GROMACS .gro file of C-alpha atoms in nm:
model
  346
    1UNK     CA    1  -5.172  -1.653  -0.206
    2UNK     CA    2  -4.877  -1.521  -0.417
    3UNK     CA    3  -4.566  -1.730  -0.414
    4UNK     CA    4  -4.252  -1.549  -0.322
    5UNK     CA    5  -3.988  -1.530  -0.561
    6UNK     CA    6  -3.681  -1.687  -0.476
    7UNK     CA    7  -3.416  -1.428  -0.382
    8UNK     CA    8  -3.189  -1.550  -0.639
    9UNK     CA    9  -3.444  -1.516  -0.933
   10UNK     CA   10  -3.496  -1.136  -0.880
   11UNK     CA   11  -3.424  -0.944  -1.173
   12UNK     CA   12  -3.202  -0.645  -1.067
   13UNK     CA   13  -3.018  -0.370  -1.330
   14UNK     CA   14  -2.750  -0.200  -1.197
   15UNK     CA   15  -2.600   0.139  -1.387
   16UNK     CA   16  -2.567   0.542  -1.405
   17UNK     CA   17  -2.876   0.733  -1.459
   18UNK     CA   18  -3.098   0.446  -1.486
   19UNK     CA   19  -3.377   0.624  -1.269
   20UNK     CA   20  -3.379   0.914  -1.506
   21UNK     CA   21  -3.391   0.717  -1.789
   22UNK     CA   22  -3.656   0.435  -1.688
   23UNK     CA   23  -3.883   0.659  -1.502
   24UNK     CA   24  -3.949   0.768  -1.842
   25UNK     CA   25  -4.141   0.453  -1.938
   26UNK     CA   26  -4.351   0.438  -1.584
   27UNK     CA   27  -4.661   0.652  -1.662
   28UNK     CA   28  -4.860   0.767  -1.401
   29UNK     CA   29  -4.723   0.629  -1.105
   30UNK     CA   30  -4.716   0.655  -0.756
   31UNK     CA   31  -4.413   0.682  -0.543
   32UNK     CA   32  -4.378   0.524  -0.146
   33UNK     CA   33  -4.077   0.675   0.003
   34UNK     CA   34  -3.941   0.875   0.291
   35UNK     CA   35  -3.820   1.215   0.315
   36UNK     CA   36  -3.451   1.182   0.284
   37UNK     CA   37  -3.509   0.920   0.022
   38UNK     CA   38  -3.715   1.174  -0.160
   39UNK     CA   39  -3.459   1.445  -0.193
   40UNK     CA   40  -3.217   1.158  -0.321
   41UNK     CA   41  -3.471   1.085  -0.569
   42UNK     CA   42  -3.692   1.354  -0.731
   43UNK     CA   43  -3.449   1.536  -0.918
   44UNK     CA   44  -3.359   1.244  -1.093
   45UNK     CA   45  -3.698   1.137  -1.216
   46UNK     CA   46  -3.838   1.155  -1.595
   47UNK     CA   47  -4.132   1.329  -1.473
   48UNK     CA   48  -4.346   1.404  -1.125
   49UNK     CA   49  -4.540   1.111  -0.981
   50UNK     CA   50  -4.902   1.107  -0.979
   51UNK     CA   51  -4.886   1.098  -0.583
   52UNK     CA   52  -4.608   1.064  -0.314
   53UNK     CA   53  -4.667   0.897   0.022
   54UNK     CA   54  -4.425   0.888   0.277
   55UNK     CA   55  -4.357   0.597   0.539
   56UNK     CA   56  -4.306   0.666   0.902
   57UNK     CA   57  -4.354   0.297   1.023
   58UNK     CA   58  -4.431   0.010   0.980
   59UNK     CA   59  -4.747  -0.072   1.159
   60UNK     CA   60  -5.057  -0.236   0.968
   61UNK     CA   61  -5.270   0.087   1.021
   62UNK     CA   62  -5.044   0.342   0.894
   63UNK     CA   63  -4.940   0.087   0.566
   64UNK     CA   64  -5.269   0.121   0.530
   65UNK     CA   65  -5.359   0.497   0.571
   66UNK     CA   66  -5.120   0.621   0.343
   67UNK     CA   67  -5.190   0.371   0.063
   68UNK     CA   68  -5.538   0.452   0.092
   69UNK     CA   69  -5.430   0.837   0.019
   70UNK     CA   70  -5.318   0.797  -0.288
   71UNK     CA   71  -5.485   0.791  -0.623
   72UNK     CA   72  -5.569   0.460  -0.772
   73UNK     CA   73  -5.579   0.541  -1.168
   74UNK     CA   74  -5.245   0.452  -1.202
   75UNK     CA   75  -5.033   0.224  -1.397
   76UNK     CA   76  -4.732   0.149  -1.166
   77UNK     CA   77  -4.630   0.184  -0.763
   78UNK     CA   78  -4.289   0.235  -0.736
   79UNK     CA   79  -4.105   0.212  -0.359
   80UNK     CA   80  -3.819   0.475  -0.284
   81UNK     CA   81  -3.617   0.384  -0.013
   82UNK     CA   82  -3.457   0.163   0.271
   83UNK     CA   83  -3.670  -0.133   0.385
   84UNK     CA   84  -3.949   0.036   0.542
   85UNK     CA   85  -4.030   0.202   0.250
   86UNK     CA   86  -3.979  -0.072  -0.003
   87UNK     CA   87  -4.199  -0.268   0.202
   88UNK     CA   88  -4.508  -0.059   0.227
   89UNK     CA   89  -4.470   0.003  -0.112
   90UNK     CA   90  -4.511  -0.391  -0.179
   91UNK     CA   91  -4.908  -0.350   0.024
   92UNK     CA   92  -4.979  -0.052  -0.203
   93UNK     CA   93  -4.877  -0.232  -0.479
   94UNK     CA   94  -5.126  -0.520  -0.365
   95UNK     CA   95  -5.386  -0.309  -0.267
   96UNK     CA   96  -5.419  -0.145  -0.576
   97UNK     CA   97  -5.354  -0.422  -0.803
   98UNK     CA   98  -5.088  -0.262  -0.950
   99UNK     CA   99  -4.736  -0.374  -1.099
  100UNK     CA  100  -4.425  -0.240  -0.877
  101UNK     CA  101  -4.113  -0.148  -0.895
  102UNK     CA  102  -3.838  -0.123  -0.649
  103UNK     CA  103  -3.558   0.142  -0.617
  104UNK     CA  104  -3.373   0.121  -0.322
  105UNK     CA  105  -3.154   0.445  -0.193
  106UNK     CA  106  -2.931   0.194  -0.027
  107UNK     CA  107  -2.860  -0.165  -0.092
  108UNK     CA  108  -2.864  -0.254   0.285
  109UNK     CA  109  -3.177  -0.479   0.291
  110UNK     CA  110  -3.304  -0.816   0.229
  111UNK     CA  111  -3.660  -0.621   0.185
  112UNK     CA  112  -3.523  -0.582  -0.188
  113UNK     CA  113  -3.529  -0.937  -0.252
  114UNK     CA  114  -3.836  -1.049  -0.079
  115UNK     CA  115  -4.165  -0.998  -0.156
  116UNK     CA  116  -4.369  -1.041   0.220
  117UNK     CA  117  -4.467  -0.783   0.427
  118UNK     CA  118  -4.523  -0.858   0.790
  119UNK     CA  119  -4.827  -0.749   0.981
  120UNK     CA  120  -4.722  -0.545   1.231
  121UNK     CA  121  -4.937  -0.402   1.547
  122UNK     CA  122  -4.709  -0.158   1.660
  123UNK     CA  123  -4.348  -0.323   1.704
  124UNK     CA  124  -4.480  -0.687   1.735
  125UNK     CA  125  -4.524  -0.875   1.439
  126UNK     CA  126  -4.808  -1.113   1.441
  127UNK     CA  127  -4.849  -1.253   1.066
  128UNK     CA  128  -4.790  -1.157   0.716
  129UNK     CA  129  -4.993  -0.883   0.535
  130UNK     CA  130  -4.888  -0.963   0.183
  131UNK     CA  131  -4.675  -1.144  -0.055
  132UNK     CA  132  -4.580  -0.919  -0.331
  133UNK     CA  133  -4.323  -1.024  -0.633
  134UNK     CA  134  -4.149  -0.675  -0.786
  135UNK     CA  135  -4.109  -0.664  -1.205
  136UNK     CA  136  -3.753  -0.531  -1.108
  137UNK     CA  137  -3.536  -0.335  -0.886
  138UNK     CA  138  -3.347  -0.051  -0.995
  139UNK     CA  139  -3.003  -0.005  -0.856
  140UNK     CA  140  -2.864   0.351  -1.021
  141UNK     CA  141  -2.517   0.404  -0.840
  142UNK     CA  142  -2.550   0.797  -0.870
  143UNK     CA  143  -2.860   0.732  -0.589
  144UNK     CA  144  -2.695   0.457  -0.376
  145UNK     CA  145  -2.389   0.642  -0.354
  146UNK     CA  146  -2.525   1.004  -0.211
  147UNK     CA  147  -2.652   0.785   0.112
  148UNK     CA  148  -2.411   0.816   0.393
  149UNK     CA  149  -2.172   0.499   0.361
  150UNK     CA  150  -2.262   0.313   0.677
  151UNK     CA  151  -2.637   0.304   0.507
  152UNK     CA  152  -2.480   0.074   0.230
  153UNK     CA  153  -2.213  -0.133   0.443
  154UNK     CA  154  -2.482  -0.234   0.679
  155UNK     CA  155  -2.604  -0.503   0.442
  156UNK     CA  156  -2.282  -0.691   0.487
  157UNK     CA  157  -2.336  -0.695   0.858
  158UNK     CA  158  -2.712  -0.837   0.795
  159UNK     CA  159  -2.476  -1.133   0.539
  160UNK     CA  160  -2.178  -1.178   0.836
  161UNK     CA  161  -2.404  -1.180   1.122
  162UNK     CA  162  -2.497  -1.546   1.035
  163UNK     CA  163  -2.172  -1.647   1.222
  164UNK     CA  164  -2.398  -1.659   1.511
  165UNK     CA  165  -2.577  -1.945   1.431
  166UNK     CA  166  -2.237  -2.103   1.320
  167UNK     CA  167  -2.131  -2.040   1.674
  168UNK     CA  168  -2.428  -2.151   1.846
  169UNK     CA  169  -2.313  -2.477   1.673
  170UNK     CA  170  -2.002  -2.507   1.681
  171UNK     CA  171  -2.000  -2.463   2.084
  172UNK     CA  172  -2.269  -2.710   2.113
  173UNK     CA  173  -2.064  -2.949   1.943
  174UNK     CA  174  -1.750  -2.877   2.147
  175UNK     CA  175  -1.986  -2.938   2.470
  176UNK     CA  176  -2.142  -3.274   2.355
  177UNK     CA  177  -2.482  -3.172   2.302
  178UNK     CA  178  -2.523  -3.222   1.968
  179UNK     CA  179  -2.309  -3.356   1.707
  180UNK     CA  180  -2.040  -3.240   1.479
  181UNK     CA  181  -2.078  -2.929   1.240
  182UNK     CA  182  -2.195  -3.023   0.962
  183UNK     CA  183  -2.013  -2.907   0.667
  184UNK     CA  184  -2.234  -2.969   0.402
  185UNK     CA  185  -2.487  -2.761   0.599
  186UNK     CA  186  -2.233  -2.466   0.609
  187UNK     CA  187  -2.019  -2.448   0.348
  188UNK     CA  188  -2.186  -2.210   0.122
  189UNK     CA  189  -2.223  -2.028   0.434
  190UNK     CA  190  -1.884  -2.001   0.515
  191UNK     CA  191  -1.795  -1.949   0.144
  192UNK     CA  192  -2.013  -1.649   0.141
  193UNK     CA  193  -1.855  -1.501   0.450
  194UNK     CA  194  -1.493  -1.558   0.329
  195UNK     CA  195  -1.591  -1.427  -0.045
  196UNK     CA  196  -1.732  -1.084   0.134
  197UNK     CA  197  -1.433  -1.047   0.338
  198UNK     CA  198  -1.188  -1.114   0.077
  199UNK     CA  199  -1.335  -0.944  -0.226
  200UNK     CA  200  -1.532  -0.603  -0.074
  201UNK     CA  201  -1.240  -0.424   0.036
  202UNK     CA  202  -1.103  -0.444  -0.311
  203UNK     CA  203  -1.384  -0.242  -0.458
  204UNK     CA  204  -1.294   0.058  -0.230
  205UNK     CA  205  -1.131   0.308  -0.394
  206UNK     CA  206  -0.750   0.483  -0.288
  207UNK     CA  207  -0.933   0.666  -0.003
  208UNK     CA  208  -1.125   0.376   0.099
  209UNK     CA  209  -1.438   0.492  -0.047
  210UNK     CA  210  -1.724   0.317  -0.180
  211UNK     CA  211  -1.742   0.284  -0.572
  212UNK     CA  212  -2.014   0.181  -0.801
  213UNK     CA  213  -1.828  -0.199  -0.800
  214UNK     CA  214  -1.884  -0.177  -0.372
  215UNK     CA  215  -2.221  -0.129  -0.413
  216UNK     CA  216  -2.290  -0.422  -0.671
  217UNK     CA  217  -2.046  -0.632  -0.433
  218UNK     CA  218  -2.294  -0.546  -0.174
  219UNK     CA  219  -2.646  -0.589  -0.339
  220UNK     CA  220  -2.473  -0.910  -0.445
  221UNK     CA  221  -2.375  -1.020  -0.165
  222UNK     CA  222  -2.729  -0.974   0.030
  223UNK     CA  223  -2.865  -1.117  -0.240
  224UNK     CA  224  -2.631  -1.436  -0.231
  225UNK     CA  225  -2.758  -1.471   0.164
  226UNK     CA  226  -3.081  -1.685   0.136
  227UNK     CA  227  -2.907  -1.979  -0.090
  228UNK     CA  228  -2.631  -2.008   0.174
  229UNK     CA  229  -2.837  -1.937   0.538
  230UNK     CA  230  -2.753  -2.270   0.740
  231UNK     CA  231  -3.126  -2.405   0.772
  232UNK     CA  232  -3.066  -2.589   1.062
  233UNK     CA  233  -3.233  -2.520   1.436
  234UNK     CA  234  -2.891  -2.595   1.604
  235UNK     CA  235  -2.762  -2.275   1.435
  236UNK     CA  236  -3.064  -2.023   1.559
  237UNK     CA  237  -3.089  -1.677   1.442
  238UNK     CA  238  -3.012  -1.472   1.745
  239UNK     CA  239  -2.876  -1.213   1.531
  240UNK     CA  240  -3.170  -1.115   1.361
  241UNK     CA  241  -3.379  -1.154   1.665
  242UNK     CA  242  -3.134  -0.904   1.924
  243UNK     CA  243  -3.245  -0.612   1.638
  244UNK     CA  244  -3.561  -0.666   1.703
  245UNK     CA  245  -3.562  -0.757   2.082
  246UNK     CA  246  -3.358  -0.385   2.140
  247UNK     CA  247  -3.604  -0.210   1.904
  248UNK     CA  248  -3.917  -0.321   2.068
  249UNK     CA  249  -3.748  -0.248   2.408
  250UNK     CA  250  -3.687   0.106   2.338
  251UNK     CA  251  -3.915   0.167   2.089
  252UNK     CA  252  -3.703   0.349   1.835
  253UNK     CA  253  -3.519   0.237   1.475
  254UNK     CA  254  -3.202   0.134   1.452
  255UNK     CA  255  -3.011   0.060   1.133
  256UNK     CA  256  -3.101  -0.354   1.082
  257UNK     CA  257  -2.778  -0.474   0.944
  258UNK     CA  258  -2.590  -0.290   1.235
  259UNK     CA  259  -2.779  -0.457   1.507
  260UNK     CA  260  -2.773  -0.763   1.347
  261UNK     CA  261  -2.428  -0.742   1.276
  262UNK     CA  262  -2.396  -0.640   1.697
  263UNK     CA  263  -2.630  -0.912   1.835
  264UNK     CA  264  -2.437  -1.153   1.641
  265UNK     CA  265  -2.066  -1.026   1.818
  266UNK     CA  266  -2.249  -1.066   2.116
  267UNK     CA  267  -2.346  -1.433   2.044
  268UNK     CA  268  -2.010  -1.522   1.944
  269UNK     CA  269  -1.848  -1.381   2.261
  270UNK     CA  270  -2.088  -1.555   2.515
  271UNK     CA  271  -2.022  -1.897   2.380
  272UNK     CA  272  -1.651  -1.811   2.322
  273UNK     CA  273  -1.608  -1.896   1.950
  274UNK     CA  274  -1.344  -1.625   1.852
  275UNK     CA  275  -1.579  -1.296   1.842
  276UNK     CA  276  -1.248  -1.119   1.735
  277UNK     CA  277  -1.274  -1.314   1.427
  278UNK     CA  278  -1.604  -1.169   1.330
  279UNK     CA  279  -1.562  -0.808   1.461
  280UNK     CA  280  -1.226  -0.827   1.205
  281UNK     CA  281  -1.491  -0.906   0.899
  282UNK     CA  282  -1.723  -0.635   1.030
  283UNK     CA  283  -1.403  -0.408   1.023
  284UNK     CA  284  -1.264  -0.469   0.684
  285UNK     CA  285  -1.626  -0.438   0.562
  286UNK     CA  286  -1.673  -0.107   0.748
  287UNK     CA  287  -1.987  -0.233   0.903
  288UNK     CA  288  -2.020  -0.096   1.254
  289UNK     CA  289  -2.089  -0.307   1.557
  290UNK     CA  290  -1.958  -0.123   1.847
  291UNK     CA  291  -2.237   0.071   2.092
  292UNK     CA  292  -2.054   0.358   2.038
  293UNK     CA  293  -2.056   0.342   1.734
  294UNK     CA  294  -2.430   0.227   1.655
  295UNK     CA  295  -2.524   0.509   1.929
  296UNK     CA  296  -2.669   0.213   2.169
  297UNK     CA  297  -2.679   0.283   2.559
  298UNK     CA  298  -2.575   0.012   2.832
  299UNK     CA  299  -2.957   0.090   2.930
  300UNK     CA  300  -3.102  -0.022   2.570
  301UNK     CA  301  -2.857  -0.307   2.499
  302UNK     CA  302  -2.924  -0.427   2.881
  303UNK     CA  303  -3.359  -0.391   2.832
  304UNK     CA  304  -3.306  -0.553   2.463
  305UNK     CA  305  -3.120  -0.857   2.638
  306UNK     CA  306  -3.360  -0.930   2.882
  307UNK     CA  307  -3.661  -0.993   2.665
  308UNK     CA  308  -3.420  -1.175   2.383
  309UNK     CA  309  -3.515  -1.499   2.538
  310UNK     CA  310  -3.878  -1.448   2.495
  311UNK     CA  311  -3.877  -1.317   2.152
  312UNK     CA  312  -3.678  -1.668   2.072
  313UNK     CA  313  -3.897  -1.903   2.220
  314UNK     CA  314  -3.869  -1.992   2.597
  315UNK     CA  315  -4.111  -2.234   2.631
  316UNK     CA  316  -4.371  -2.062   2.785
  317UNK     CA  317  -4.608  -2.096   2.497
  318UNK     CA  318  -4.571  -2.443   2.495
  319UNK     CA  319  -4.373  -2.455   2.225
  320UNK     CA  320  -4.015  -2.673   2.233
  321UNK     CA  321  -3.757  -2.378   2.379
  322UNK     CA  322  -3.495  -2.254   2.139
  323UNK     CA  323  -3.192  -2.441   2.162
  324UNK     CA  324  -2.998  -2.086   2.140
  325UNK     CA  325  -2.767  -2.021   2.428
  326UNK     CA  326  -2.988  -1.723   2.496
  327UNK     CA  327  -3.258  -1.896   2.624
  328UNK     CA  328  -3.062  -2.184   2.779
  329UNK     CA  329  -2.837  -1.954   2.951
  330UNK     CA  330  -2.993  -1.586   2.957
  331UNK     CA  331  -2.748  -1.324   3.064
  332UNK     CA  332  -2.716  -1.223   3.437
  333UNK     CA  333  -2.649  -0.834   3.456
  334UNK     CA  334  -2.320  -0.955   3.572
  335UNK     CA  335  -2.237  -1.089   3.230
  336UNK     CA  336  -2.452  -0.809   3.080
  337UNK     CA  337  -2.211  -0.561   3.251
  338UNK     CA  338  -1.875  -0.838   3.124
  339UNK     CA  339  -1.991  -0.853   2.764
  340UNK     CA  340  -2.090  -0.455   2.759
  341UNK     CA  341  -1.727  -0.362   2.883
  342UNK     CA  342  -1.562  -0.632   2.605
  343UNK     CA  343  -1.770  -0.475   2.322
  344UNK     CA  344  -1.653  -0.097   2.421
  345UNK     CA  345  -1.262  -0.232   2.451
  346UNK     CA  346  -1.231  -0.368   2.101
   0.00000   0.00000   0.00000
């Protein structure tokens, strides 16, 4: 199988009118996008694609349906889009031995600097379809910047949420079951975290407006996040794993860096290591957190909650439990109800 490329190895150009002028060298290609990445796109490109197919999902079937649907005498697959669509462009790409090239709408994604797609049956993941390594990724500002902004500013919630695990940690430690933070585990972490907070809001312009330097701070910044993760299983990744828990709950899409950011405010309040902190990063960064504002219900959050300690490892597969507080300490509705009032009061 195909080796993933490192995250920091990916080759990514940033610039105006890049799509317009490298779609010129792509042949006949097709494209995998979505329909509001599509009208951000199509007027920009060289000339028409050989094909367009448009993601709804991500389930193994569909992937497969729509690649399937579109021509194979062509020289290039290029992906259009958020993650979704960058990411079913990667199994078209594979399935019709083709080269591929990325060009993400928004810059809110790790799926631009990874090259697996995950077998999904339905909402459950249950292995990995493909690993496919992009010749590039196009990042042309004009495109990035017509998305709404909170498409672009989620990626610095998917970066900040890993104060979870840093929390997770850091109250184990203060409770005696484990052992001191270790700094050299965290401090490219924490440098990460404290370069994003410092540095982002600079690139905004007099109205507080994205620029072309936000978006490279961004793209940057996500791209930064894999060298300084804190690979360590008393930090757990409850973040990442709340998005998913509330999706599959409800079965509906939310924006990832959002929930991420949200599950990981959540995790810092329940083991009481200064949530205000991180809801002040998610601020400054304009990534939003609160329900309101990521248009969750008490419902959703509560049904998301309740099967977050399955989704990280309970023990009941006889595997060792997750040390996360979430499965050592699930959430009454009591506290459900506690946390769900703190969240809508700051």
């Amino acid at each position: 199988m195909t080796e993933a490329r490192l995250a920091r190895d990916y080759d990514i150009r940033f610039g105006h009118g890049l799509l317009k002028s490298d779609s010129a060298n792509w042949g006949r290609y097709v494209v995998i996008t979505t329909p509001s990445a599509w009208g951000a796109t199509k007027d920009e490109l060289n000339h028409e694609p050989a094909g367009v197919g448009y993601n709804e999902w991500l389930d193994r079937t569909h992937l497969i349906e729509v690649s399937d649907s579109l021509p194979d005498d062509i020289d290039l697959v290029v992906g259009m889009g958020a993650g979704r669509a960058l990411d079913h462009a990667k199994l078209v790409a594979k399935r019709k031995d083709k080269p591929l090239v990325q060009v993400p709408t928004v810059v809110s994604t790790g799926a631009i600097i990874h090259g697996f797609v995950a077998d999904w049956d339905g909402r459950q993941i249950i292995g990995q379809l493909a690993v496919v390594n992009c010749e590039y990724v196009l990042v042309d500002y004009d495109v990035v910047l017509k998305a709404p902004e909170r498409l672009n500013t989620a990626g610095l919630g998917d970066v900040l949420c890993g104060y979870a695990g840093l929390s997770e940690w850091r109250r184990n430690a203060e409770l005696g079951k484990t052992g001191p933070v270790e700094e050299e585990k965290t401090a490219r972490a924490v440098a990460l975290y404290d370069h994003i907070v410092t540095e982002f809001p600079k690139t905004l312009d007099d109205d507080g407006e994205l620029t072309p330097a936000s978006v490279k701070e961004i793209m940057d910044a996500v791209q930064a996040r894999d060298d300084a993760l804190i690979k360590d299983e008393r930090a757990p990744g409850a973040d990442h794993a709340f998005c998913f828990v509330v999706e599959i709950a409800a079965d509906k899409y939310w924006i990832h860096g959002e929930m991420c950011a949200l599950g990981a405010v959540i995790i810092a309040w329940r083991t009481n290591q200064s949530p205000e902190t991180l809801t002040g990063w998610l601020d400054k960064c304009k990534v939003r957190w609160r329900p309101s504002d990521v248009e969750i219900t008490r419902e959703e959050l509560g049904a998301g909650i309740a099967v977050w300690p399955k989704w990280m490892g309970d023990g009941t597969d006889g595997k060792p439990a997750s040390p996360s507080i979430v499965v050592q300490e699930p959430m009454t509705e009591e506290e459900i109800d506690a946390c769900w009032e703190w969240l809508n009061s700051n």
